[in-house]
Coordinates of C-alpha atoms in Angstrom, one line a residue:
M1 CA 10.1 26.4 -19.3
T2 CA 11.6 22.6 -20.3
A3 CA 10.0 21.0 -23.1
D4 CA 8.6 18.7 -20.3
D5 CA 6.9 21.5 -19.4
V6 CA 5.0 22.9 -22.8
I7 CA 4.0 19.5 -23.3
T8 CA 2.4 19.1 -19.9
A9 CA 1.1 22.6 -20.2
W10 CA -0.8 22.2 -23.6
D11 CA -1.7 18.3 -22.1
Q12 CA -4.1 19.7 -19.6
A13 CA -5.1 23.1 -21.8
D14 CA -8.4 23.8 -22.3
P15 CA -9.0 22.8 -26.8
S16 CA -10.3 26.6 -26.0
A17 CA -7.2 27.9 -25.2
I18 CA -4.8 26.1 -27.7
H19 CA -5.4 28.4 -30.6
P20 CA -7.0 32.0 -31.1
L21 CA -9.3 31.2 -33.6
R22 CA -11.6 28.8 -31.1
R23 CA -12.7 31.6 -29.8
V24 CA -14.1 32.7 -33.4
S25 CA -15.4 29.8 -34.6
E26 CA -14.8 26.3 -34.4
D27 CA -14.9 26.6 -38.2
A28 CA -12.7 29.4 -38.1
Y29 CA -10.4 26.9 -36.7
W30 CA -10.6 24.0 -38.9
D31 CA -10.8 25.8 -41.9
S32 CA -7.1 27.9 -40.7
G33 CA -6.5 24.3 -40.7
K34 CA -7.6 23.4 -44.9
A35 CA -6.0 26.7 -45.4
Q36 CA -2.3 25.7 -43.9
A37 CA -2.5 22.2 -45.7
D38 CA -2.6 23.9 -49.1
M39 CA 0.1 26.4 -48.1
L40 CA 2.0 22.9 -47.6
A41 CA 0.9 21.3 -50.5
T42 CA 3.0 24.0 -52.7
V43 CA 6.3 22.8 -51.9
I44 CA 5.7 19.1 -50.6
P45 CA 5.5 16.7 -53.2
G46 CA 2.2 15.1 -54.1
N47 CA 2.2 11.4 -52.2
A48 CA 4.6 11.6 -49.7
K49 CA 5.2 10.0 -46.7
V50 CA 4.7 13.4 -44.2
M51 CA 4.8 14.0 -40.1
D52 CA 3.1 16.1 -38.7
F53 CA 5.3 16.7 -35.5
G54 CA 2.9 18.5 -32.5
C55 CA -0.2 17.4 -35.0
G56 CA -2.3 18.7 -31.8
D57 CA -5.7 17.5 -32.1
G58 CA -5.4 17.1 -36.7
R59 CA -5.9 20.8 -37.8
V60 CA -3.7 20.2 -40.4
A61 CA -2.6 17.1 -40.3
I62 CA -6.2 15.7 -41.1
P63 CA -6.6 17.9 -44.4
M64 CA -2.9 16.4 -45.3
A65 CA -4.9 13.2 -45.5
E66 CA -7.5 14.3 -47.6
W67 CA -4.6 15.9 -50.2
G68 CA -3.9 12.1 -50.4
Y69 CA -0.5 12.3 -48.1
A70 CA 0.0 9.4 -46.2
V71 CA 0.0 11.4 -43.0
T72 CA 1.3 10.6 -39.4
A73 CA 0.6 12.8 -36.8
V74 CA 2.9 12.8 -33.6
D75 CA 2.0 14.6 -30.7
A76 CA 3.2 13.5 -27.2
S77 CA -0.3 14.6 -25.8
K78 CA -2.2 11.7 -26.0
R79 CA -5.6 13.9 -25.0
M80 CA -4.5 15.4 -28.2
L81 CA -4.3 12.3 -30.2
D82 CA -7.3 11.3 -28.2
R83 CA -9.3 14.3 -30.0
L84 CA -8.0 13.8 -33.6
T85 CA -9.1 10.1 -33.4
D86 CA -12.2 10.9 -32.6
R87 CA -12.2 12.9 -36.0
A88 CA -10.5 10.8 -38.3
P89 CA -10.2 7.1 -36.8
E90 CA -8.1 6.0 -40.2
L91 CA -5.0 8.8 -39.7
T92 CA -2.0 6.8 -38.6
T93 CA -1.6 8.6 -34.9
V94 CA 1.6 8.0 -33.0
Q95 CA 2.8 8.9 -29.0
A96 CA 5.9 10.2 -28.7
D97 CA 8.2 13.4 -28.5
A98 CA 10.9 14.3 -30.6
D99 CA 13.4 11.5 -28.7
G100 CA 10.5 9.0 -29.4
I101 CA 10.2 9.4 -32.9
A102 CA 13.4 6.9 -34.2
A103 CA 11.5 4.3 -32.6
H104 CA 8.6 4.4 -34.5
L105 CA 10.3 5.0 -37.9
G106 CA 13.4 2.5 -37.1
R107 CA 15.2 2.8 -40.5
R108 CA 12.7 4.2 -42.2
R109 CA 12.8 8.3 -43.1
M110 CA 10.4 10.8 -44.4
D111 CA 9.7 12.2 -47.4
A112 CA 8.7 15.4 -45.3
V113 CA 8.2 16.7 -41.8
Y114 CA 6.6 20.1 -40.7
S115 CA 5.7 21.5 -37.3
L116 CA 3.9 24.6 -37.2
A117 CA 3.2 26.2 -34.1
V118 CA 5.2 23.8 -32.1
L119 CA 9.0 24.9 -32.2
I120 CA 7.7 28.4 -30.8
H121 CA 7.0 27.3 -28.1
H122 CA 10.6 25.7 -26.7
N123 CA 13.5 27.5 -25.4
Y124 CA 16.4 27.7 -27.8
T125 CA 17.9 24.6 -26.6
D126 CA 15.2 22.2 -26.6
C127 CA 14.0 24.2 -30.2
L128 CA 17.5 23.1 -31.8
H129 CA 16.8 19.7 -30.0
I130 CA 13.6 18.4 -31.2
I131 CA 14.4 20.0 -35.1
G132 CA 17.6 17.8 -34.6
K133 CA 15.1 15.0 -34.1
L134 CA 13.0 16.1 -37.1
R135 CA 16.0 16.4 -39.4
A136 CA 17.1 13.0 -38.2
A137 CA 13.5 11.4 -39.1
T138 CA 13.5 12.8 -42.8
K139 CA 15.5 11.2 -46.0
L140 CA 18.2 12.9 -47.7
G141 CA 16.9 15.7 -49.9
G142 CA 13.4 15.8 -48.4
I143 CA 11.3 18.4 -47.0
L144 CA 11.2 20.2 -43.5
V145 CA 9.0 22.8 -42.7
L146 CA 9.3 24.3 -39.4
D147 CA 7.7 27.2 -37.9
W148 CA 10.9 29.0 -36.0
P149 CA 10.3 33.0 -36.5
V150 CA 13.2 35.0 -36.8
S151 CA 13.1 38.7 -34.8
D152 CA 15.5 42.1 -35.1
Q153 CA 15.2 41.1 -31.3
P154 CA 15.8 37.5 -30.6
A155 CA 14.1 35.9 -27.2
E156 CA 13.2 33.2 -25.9
A157 CA 9.3 32.4 -24.7
D158 CA 8.7 33.3 -21.4
S159 CA 5.4 30.8 -20.8
W160 CA 4.2 28.0 -22.5
I161 CA 2.0 29.8 -24.9
G162 CA 4.6 32.4 -25.5
V163 CA 6.7 32.7 -28.8
T164 CA 10.4 31.6 -28.6
T165 CA 12.1 34.5 -32.1
W166 CA 15.7 33.6 -33.6
S167 CA 18.3 36.0 -34.8
Q168 CA 19.5 35.3 -38.7
Q169 CA 22.3 34.0 -37.7
Q170 CA 21.4 31.7 -34.7
Q171 CA 19.4 29.9 -37.8
A172 CA 22.1 30.5 -40.4
D173 CA 24.6 28.8 -37.6
A174 CA 21.0 26.0 -36.9
C175 CA 21.0 24.6 -40.2
A176 CA 24.8 24.2 -41.2
E177 CA 25.1 21.9 -37.9
I178 CA 21.8 20.2 -38.3
G179 CA 21.2 19.6 -41.9
L180 CA 19.2 22.3 -43.3
E181 CA 19.2 24.2 -46.5
P182 CA 17.2 26.8 -46.7
V183 CA 14.5 26.7 -49.8
D184 CA 12.9 29.8 -51.4
S185 CA 8.9 30.0 -51.2
R186 CA 6.1 31.8 -50.4
L187 CA 5.4 30.4 -47.0
P188 CA 5.0 32.0 -43.7
W189 CA 7.3 29.2 -42.0
G190 CA 10.8 28.2 -43.0
V191 CA 11.3 25.8 -45.6
Y192 CA 14.2 23.4 -45.8
R193 CA 15.8 20.6 -47.9
A194 CA 17.6 18.0 -45.8
V195 CA 21.2 17.8 -46.4
K196 CA 24.2 16.6 -45.0
A197 CA 25.1 18.1 -41.5
G198 CA 28.0 20.5 -42.0
G199 CA 27.6 20.8 -45.8

């Protein structure tokens, strides 16, 4: 599936299909976002300017703003952003895919960018393209938190809700090429410092 196919599928999805905890309860769904924001706050400096790429309906972006971060919530889906705005109208939202980030930021760069439950649904080529755009949106020395899991049997997702996994070597090569330096953390996602590409 192409990135556009994934975006279209998510845009048209019933809210109950976008996260397994929604089938448990709305409280469980929103509480999971608070728990993930608490984890992100352990690696992102306080009061940072952060971008939530693929923010959806704000499950993580809203509690990140409550932590005091200056959050820019970015999603290609207008429907998702409308749901976020209904819940948190004060939050800055941008409707854009990875290629649209630069037009919004201009010369500004973010202190941190995170993308959870987004990259896992894209094929290798599109995922690397997206990560490159997220790195470009992050200031040198800034933090990126990316959900792109490693597996002993790496494979590309075969549907919009599938999960793409990577080998350790694929990730190491991508980090060197894009300009990401792994940071030790106890988070369930990859944490990286933005460095010069090829360094």
